mmCIF file of C-alpha atoms and ligand atoms in Angstrom:
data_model
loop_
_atom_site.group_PDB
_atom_site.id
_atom_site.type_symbol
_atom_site.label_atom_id
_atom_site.label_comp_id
_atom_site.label_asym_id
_atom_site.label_seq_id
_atom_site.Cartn_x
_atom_site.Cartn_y
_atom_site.Cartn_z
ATOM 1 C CA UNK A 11 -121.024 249.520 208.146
ATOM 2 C CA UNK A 12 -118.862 252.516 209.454
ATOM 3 C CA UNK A 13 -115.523 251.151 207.705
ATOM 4 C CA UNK A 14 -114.164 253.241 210.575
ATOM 5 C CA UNK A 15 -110.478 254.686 210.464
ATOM 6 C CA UNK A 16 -108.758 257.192 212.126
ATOM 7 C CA UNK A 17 -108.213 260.674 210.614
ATOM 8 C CA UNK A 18 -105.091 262.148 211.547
ATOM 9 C CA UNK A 19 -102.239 264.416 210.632
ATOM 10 C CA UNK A 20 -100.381 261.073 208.996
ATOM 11 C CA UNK A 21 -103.412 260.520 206.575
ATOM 12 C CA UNK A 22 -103.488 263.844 204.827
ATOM 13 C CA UNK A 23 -99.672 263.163 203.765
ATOM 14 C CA UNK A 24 -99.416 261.985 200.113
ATOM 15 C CA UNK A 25 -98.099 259.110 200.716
ATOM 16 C CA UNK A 26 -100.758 257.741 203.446
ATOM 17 C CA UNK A 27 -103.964 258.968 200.715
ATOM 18 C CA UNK A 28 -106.445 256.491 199.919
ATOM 19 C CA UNK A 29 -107.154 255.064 196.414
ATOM 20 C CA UNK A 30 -109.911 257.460 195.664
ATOM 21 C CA UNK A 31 -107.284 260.501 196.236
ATOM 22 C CA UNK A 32 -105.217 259.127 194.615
ATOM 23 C CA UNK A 33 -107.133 258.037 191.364
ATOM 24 C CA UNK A 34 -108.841 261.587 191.655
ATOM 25 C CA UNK A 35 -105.438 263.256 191.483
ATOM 26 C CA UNK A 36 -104.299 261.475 188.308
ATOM 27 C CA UNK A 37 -107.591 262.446 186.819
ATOM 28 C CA UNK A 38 -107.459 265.922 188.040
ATOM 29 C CA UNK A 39 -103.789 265.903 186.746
ATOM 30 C CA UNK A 40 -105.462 265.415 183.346
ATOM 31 C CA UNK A 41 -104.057 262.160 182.579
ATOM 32 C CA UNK A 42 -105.537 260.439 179.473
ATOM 33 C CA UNK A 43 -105.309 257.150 177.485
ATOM 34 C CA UNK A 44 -101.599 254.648 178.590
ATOM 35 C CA UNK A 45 -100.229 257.594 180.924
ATOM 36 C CA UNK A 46 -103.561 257.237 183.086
ATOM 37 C CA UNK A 47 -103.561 253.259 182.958
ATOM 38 C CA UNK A 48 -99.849 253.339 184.010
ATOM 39 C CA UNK A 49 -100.516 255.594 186.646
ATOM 40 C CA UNK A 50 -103.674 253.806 187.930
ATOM 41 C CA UNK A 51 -101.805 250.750 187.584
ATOM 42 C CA UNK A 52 -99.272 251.666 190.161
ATOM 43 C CA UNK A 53 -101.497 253.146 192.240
ATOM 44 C CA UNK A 54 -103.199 249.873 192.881
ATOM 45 C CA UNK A 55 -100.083 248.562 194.138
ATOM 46 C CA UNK A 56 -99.672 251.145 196.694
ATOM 47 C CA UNK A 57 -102.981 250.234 197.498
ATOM 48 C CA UNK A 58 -101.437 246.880 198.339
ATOM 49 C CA UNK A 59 -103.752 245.237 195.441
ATOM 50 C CA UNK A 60 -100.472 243.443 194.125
ATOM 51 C CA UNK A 61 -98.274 244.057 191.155
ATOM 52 C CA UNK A 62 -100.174 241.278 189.352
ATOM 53 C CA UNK A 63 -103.560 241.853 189.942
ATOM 54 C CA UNK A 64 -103.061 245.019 189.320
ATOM 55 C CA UNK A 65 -102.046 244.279 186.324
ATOM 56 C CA UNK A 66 -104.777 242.291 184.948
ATOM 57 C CA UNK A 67 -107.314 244.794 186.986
ATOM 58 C CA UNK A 68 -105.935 247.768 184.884
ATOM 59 C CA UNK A 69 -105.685 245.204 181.893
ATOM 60 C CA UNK A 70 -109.865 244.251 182.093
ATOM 61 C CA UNK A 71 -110.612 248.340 182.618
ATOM 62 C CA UNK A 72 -108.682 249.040 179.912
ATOM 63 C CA UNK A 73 -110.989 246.433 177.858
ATOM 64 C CA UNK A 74 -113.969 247.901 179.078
ATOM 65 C CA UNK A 75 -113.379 251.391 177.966
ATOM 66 C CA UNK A 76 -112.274 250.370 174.605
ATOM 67 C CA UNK A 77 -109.104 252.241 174.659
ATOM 68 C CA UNK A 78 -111.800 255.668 174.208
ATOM 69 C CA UNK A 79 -110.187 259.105 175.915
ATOM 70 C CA UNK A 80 -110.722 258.149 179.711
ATOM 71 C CA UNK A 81 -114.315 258.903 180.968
ATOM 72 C CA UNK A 82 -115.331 260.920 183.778
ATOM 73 C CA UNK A 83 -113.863 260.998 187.070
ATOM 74 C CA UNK A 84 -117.588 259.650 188.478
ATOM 75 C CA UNK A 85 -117.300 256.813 185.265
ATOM 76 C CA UNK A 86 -113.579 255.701 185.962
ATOM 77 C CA UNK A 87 -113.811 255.500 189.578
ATOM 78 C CA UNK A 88 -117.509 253.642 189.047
ATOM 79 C CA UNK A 89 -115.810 250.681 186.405
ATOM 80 C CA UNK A 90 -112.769 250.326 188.882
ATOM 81 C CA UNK A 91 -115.245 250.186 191.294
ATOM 82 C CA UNK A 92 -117.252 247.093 189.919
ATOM 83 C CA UNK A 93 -113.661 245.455 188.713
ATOM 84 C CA UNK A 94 -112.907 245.566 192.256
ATOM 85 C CA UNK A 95 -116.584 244.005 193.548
ATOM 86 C CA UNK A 96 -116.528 241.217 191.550
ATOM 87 C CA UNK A 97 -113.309 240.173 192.683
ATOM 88 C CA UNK A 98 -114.002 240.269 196.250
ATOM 89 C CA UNK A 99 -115.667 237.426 198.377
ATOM 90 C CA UNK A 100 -117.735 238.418 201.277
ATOM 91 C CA UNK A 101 -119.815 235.798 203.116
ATOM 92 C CA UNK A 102 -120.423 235.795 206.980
ATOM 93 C CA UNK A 103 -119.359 233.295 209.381
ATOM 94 C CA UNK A 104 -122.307 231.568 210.321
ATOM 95 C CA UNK A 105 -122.773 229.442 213.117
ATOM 96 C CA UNK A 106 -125.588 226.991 214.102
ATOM 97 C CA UNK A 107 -127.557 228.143 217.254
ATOM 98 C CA UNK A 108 -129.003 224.775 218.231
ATOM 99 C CA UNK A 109 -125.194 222.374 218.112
ATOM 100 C CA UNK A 110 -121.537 222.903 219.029
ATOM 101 C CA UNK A 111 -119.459 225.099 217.038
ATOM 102 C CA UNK A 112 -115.552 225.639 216.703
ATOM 103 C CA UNK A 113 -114.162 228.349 215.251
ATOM 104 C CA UNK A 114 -109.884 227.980 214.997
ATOM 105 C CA UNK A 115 -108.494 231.466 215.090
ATOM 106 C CA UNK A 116 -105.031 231.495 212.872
ATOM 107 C CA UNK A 117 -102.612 234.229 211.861
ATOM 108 C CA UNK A 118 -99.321 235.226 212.327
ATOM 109 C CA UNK A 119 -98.433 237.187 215.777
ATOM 110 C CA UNK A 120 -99.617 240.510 216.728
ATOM 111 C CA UNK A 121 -101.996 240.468 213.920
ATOM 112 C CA UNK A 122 -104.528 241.144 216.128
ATOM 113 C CA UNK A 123 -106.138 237.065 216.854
ATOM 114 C CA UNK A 124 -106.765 237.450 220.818
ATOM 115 C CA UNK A 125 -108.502 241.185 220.422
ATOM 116 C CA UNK A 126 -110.515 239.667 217.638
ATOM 117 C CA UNK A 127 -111.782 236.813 219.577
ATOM 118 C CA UNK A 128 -112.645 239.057 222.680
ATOM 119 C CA UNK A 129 -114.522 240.544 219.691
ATOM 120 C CA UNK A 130 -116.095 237.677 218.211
ATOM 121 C CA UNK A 131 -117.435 236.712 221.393
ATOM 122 C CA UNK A 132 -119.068 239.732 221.908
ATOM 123 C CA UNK A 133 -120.938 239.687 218.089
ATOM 124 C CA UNK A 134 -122.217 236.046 218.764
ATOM 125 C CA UNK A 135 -123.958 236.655 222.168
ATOM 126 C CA UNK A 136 -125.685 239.600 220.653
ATOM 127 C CA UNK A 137 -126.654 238.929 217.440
ATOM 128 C CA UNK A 138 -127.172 234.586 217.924
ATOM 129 C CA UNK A 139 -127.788 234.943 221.736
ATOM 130 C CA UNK A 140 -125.167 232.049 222.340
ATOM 131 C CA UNK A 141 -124.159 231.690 226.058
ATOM 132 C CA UNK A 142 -122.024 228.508 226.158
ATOM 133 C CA UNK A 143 -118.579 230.083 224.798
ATOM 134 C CA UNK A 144 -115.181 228.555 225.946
ATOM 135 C CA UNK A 145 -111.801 229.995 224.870
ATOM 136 C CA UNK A 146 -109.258 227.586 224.337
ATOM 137 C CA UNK A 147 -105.943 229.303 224.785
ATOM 138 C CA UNK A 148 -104.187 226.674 222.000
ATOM 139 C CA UNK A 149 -100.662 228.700 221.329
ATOM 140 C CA UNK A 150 -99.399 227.023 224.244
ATOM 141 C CA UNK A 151 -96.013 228.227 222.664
ATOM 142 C CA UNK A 152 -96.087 232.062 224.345
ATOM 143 C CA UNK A 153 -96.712 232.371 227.943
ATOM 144 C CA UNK A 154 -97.922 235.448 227.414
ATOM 145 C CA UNK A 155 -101.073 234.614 224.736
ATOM 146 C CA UNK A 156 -102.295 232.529 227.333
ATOM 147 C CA UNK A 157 -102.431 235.350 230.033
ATOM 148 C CA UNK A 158 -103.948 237.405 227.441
ATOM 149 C CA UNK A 159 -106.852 235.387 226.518
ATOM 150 C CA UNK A 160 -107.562 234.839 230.523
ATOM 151 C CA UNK A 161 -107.929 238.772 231.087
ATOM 152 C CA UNK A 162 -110.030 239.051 228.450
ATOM 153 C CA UNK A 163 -112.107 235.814 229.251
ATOM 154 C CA UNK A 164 -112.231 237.121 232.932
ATOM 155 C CA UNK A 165 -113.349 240.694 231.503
ATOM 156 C CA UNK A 166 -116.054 238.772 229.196
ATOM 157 C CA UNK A 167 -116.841 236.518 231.753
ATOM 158 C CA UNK A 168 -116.167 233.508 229.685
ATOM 159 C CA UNK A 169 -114.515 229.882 230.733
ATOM 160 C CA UNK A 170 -110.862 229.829 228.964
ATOM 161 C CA UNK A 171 -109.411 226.024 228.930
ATOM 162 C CA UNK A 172 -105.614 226.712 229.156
ATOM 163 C CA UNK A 173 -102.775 224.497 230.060
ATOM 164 C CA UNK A 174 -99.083 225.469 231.372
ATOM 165 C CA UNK A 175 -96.935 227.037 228.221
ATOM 166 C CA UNK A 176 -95.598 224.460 226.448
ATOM 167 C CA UNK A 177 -98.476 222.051 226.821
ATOM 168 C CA UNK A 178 -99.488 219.947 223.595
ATOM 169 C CA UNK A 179 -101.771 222.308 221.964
ATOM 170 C CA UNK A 180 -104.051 219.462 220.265
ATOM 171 C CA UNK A 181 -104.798 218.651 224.163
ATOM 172 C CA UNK A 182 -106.274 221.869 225.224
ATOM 173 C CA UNK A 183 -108.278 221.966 222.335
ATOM 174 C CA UNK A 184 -110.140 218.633 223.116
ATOM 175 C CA UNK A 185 -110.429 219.608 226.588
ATOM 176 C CA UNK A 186 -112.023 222.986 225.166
ATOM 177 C CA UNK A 187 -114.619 221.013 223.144
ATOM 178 C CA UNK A 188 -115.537 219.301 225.707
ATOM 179 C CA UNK A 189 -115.793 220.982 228.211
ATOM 180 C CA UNK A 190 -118.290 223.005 226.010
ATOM 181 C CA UNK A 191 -120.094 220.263 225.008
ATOM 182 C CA UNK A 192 -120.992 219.234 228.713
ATOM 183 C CA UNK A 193 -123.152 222.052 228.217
ATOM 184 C CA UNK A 194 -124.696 220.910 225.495
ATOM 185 C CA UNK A 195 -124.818 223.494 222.149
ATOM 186 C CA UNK A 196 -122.784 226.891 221.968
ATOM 187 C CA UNK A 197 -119.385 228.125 220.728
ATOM 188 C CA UNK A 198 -115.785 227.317 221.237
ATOM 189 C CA UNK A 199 -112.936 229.791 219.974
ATOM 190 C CA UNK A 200 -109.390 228.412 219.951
ATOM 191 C CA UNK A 201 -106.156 230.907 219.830
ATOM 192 C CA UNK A 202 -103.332 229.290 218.088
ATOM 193 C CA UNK A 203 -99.512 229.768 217.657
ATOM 194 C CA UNK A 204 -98.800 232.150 214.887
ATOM 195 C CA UNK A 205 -94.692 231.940 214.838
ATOM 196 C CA UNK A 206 -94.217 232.407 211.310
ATOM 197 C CA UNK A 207 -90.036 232.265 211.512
ATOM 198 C CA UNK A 208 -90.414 227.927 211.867
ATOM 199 C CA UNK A 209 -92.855 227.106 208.820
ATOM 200 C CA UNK A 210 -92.595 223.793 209.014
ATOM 201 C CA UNK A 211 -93.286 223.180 212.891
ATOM 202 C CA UNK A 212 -95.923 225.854 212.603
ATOM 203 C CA UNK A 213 -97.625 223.997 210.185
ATOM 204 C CA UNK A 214 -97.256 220.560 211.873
ATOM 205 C CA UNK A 215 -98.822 222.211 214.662
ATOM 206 C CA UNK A 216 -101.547 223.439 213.181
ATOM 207 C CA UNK A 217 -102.762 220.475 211.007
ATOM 208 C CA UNK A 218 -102.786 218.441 214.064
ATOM 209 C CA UNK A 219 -104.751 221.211 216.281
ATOM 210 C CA UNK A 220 -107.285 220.918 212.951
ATOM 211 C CA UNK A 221 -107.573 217.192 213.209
ATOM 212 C CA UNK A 222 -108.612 217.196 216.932
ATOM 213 C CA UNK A 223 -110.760 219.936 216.869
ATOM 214 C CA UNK A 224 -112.323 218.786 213.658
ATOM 215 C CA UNK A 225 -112.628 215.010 214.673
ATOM 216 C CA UNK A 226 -114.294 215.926 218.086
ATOM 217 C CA UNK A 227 -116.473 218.739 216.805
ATOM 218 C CA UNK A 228 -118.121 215.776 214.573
ATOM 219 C CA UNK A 229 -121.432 216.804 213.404
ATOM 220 C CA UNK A 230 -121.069 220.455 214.586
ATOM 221 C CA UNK A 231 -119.927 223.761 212.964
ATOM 222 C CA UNK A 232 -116.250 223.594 212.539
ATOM 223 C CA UNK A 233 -114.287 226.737 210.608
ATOM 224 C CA UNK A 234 -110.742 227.943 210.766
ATOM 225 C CA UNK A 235 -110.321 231.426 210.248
ATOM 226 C CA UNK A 236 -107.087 233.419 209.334
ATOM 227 C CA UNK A 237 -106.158 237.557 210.684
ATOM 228 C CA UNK A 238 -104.576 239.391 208.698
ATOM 229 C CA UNK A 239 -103.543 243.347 209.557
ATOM 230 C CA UNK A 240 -104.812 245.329 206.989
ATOM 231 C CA UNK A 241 -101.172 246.894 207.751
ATOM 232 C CA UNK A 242 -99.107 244.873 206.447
ATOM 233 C CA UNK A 243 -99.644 244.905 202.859
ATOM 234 C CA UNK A 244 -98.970 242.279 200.601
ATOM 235 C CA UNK A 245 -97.161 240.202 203.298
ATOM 236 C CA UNK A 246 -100.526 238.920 204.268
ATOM 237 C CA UNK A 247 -100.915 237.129 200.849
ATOM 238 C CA UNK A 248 -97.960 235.470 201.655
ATOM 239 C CA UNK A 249 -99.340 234.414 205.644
ATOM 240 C CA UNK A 250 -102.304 233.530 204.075
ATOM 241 C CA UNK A 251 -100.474 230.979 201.825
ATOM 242 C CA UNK A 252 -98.227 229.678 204.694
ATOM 243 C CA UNK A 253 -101.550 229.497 206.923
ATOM 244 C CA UNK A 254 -103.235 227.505 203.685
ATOM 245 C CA UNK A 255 -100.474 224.774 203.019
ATOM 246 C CA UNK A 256 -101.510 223.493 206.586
ATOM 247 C CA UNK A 257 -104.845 223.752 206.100
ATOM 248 C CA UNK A 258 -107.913 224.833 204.378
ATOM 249 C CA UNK A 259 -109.079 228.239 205.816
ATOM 250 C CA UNK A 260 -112.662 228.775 205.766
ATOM 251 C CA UNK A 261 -112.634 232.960 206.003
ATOM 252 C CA UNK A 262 -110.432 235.479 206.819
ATOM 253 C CA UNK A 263 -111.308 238.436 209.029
ATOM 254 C CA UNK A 264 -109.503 241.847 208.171
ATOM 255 C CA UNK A 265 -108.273 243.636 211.011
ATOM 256 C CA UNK A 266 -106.794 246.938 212.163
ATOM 257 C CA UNK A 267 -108.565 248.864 208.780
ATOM 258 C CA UNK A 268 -108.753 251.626 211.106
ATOM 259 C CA UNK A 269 -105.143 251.920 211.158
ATOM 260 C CA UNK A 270 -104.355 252.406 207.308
ATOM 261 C CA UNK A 271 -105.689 254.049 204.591
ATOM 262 C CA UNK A 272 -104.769 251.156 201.705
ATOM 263 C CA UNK A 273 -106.872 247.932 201.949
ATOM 264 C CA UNK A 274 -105.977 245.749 198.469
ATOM 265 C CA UNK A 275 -104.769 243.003 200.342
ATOM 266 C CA UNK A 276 -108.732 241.549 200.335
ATOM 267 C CA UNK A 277 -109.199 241.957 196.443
ATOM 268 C CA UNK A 278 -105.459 239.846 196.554
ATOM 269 C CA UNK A 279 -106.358 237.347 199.025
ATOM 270 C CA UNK A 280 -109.466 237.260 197.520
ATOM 271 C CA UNK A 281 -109.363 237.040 193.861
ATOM 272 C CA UNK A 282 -105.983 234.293 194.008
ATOM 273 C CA UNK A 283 -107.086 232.194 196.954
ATOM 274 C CA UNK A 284 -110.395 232.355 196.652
ATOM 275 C CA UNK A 285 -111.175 232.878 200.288
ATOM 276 C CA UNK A 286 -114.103 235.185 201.341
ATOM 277 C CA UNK A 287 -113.672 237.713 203.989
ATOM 278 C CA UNK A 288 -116.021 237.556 206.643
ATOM 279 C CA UNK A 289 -115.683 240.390 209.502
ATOM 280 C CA UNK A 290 -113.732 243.989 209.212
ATOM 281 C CA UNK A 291 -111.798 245.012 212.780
ATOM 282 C CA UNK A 292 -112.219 249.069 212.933
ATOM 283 C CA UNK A 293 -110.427 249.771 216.130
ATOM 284 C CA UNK A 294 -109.360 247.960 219.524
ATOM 285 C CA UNK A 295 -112.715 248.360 221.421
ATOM 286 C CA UNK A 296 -114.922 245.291 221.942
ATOM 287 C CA UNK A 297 -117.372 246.628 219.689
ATOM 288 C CA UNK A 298 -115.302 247.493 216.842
ATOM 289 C CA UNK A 299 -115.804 244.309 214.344
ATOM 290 C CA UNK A 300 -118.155 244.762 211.036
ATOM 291 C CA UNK A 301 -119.632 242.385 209.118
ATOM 292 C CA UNK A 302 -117.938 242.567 205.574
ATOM 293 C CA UNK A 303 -119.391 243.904 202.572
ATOM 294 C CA UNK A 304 -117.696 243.990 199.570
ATOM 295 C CA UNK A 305 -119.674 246.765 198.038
ATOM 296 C CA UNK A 306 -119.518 248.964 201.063
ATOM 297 C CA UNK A 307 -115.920 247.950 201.572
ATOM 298 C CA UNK A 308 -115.082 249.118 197.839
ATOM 299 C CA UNK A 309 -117.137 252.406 198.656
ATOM 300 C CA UNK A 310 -114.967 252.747 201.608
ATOM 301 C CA UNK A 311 -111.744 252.269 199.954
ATOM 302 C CA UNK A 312 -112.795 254.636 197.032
ATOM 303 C CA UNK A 313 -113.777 257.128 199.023
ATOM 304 C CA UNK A 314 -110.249 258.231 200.908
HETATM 305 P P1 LIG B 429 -102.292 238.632 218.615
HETATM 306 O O1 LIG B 429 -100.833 238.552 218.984
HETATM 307 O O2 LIG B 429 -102.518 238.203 217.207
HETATM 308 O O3 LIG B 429 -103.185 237.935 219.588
HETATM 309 O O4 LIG B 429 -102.682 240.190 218.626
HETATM 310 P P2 LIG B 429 -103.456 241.049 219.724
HETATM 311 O O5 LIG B 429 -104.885 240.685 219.774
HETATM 312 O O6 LIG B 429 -102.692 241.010 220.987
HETATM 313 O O7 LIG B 429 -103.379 242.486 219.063
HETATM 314 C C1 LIG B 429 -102.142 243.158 218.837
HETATM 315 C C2 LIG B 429 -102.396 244.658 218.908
HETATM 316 O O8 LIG B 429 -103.267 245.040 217.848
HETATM 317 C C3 LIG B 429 -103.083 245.096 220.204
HETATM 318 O O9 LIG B 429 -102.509 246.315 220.619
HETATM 319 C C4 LIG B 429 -104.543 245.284 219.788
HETATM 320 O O10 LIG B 429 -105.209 246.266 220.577
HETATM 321 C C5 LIG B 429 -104.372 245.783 218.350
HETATM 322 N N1 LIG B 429 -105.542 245.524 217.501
HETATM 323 C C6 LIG B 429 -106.184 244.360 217.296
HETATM 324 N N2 LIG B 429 -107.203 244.534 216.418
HETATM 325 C C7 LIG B 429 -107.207 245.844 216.070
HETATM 326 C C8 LIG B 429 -108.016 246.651 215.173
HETATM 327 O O11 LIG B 429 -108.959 246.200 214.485
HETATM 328 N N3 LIG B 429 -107.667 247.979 215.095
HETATM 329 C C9 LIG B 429 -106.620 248.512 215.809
HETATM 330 N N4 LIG B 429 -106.368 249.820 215.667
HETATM 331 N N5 LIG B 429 -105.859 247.788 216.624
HETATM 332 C C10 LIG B 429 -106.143 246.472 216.769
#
């Protein structure tokens, strides 16, 4: 995994350092004992970790050192390190090659959802060889995310089941799934509405997409899978508990980590709702999705 970001003018401010920097620069500082916890502590939240994890994260290091004068830089950075492993959940999305599958693509708008499926479709004819792939364009809400998923389905050469804006949303998704299924296995990948400012029609929406697409799906693969932009801080902890009163989300795929140098939003997401990560967007090229890796996305994350 590259864990690819962009290195520019903007990232060598102070403000835009990763957590290794900045950990490195309280150590170099010389801080010791409660001045380097309290520091660490609020580094982690600029890291987008959250003020409560955080908390408990500096809490359990503090435990493990048994309050001795702070290690080594390597021995600090190495016990933060493993803190931060174990409470991260990596586990790939895995489809079945030989029956239908239906992956429901969720997350607020501009988060990145229609690149990512362009994406997705991409990873799953090279690495499972599937062929069959329909792209149901289910945020019938904005013109313009149906238009979007069309150029990229003509670019991928891929069907894309889309009714006029404003069409019931649960509708196109049946028609997706079957039109799929009339040739026999493979892969449908539904865009939904992400318009986070009505909650409680959003969610309405979206439980009754789930119900159609997982009652006509039947025996095959079914997951629903949130974006979040690694940009946006904590805020995604907060879409990713909207997303989750409507329904259960399966994985969540991190993108634009390219764009930022912070990344704490998976141990949050992680470690309070459970929910593994499955894929890392690095950039806006086809090609830019990684499978994620908790270690090597720790490694990454330590190492700015
Ligand atoms: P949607 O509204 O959720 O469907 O979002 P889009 O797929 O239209 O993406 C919004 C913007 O984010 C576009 O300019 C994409 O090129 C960009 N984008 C999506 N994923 C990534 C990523 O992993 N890295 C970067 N740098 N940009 C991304």
């Amino acid at each position: 995994m590259r864990c690819g970001r962009r290195r520019g003018a903007a990232e060598e401010s102070l403000a835009r350092k990763g957590l290794g920097a900045r950990i490195r620069q309280i150590l170099q500082g010389g801080r010791e004992g409660e001045a380097f916890f309290e520091e660490l502590e609020d580094v982690l939240i600029e890291g987008d970790i959250g003020a409560t994890l955080a908390v408990s994260l500096v809490d359990e290091l503090r435990q493990e050192m048994g309050l001795r004068r702070t290690p080594g830089r390597d021995g600090v950075i190495e016990l933060l390190k493993n803190r931060l492993v174990s409470n991260l959940r990596g586990e790939p999305l895995e489809l079945d090659p030989n029956s239908l599958n239906c992956v429901l693509i969720l997350g607020v708008n501009g988060v990145g959802k229609t690149t990512t499926i362009a994406k997705l479709v991409g990873f799953y004819r090279r690495t499972m060889g599937i062929e069959n792939i329909v792209l149901a364009a289910a945020d019938t809400f904005r013109a313009g995310a149906i238009e979007q998923l069309k150029i990229h389905g003509d670019r991928l050469g891929v069907r894309v089941v889309s009714q006029a804006a404003g069409a019931d949303p649960g509708a196109v998704i049946y028609d997706s799934i079957e039109s799929a299924r009339s040739r026999g296995k493979g892969l449908v990948i539904a865009d939904t509405a992400g318009r986070m400012h009505n909650k409680a029609n959003l969610v309405r929406e979206l439980q009754k997409i789930d119900k159609v697409a997982r009652g006509r799906i039947g025996d095959g693969v079914y997951r629903t899978v949130l974006v979040i932009d690694a940009t946006t801080g904590q805020n995604g902890l907060r879409q990713a508990e909207v997303f989750g009163e409507a329904l259960e989300i399966n994985s969540v795929i991190l993108s634009k980590y390219d764009s930022t140098a912070k990344g704490g939003i998976a141990v949050s997401i992680s470690r309070t709702l459970g929910i593994p990560f499955s894929f890392l967007g690095t950039g806006e090229k086809p090609d830019d999705l990684e499978p994620f890796d908790p270690i090597q996305f720790v490694d990454s994350l330590l190492e700015g």
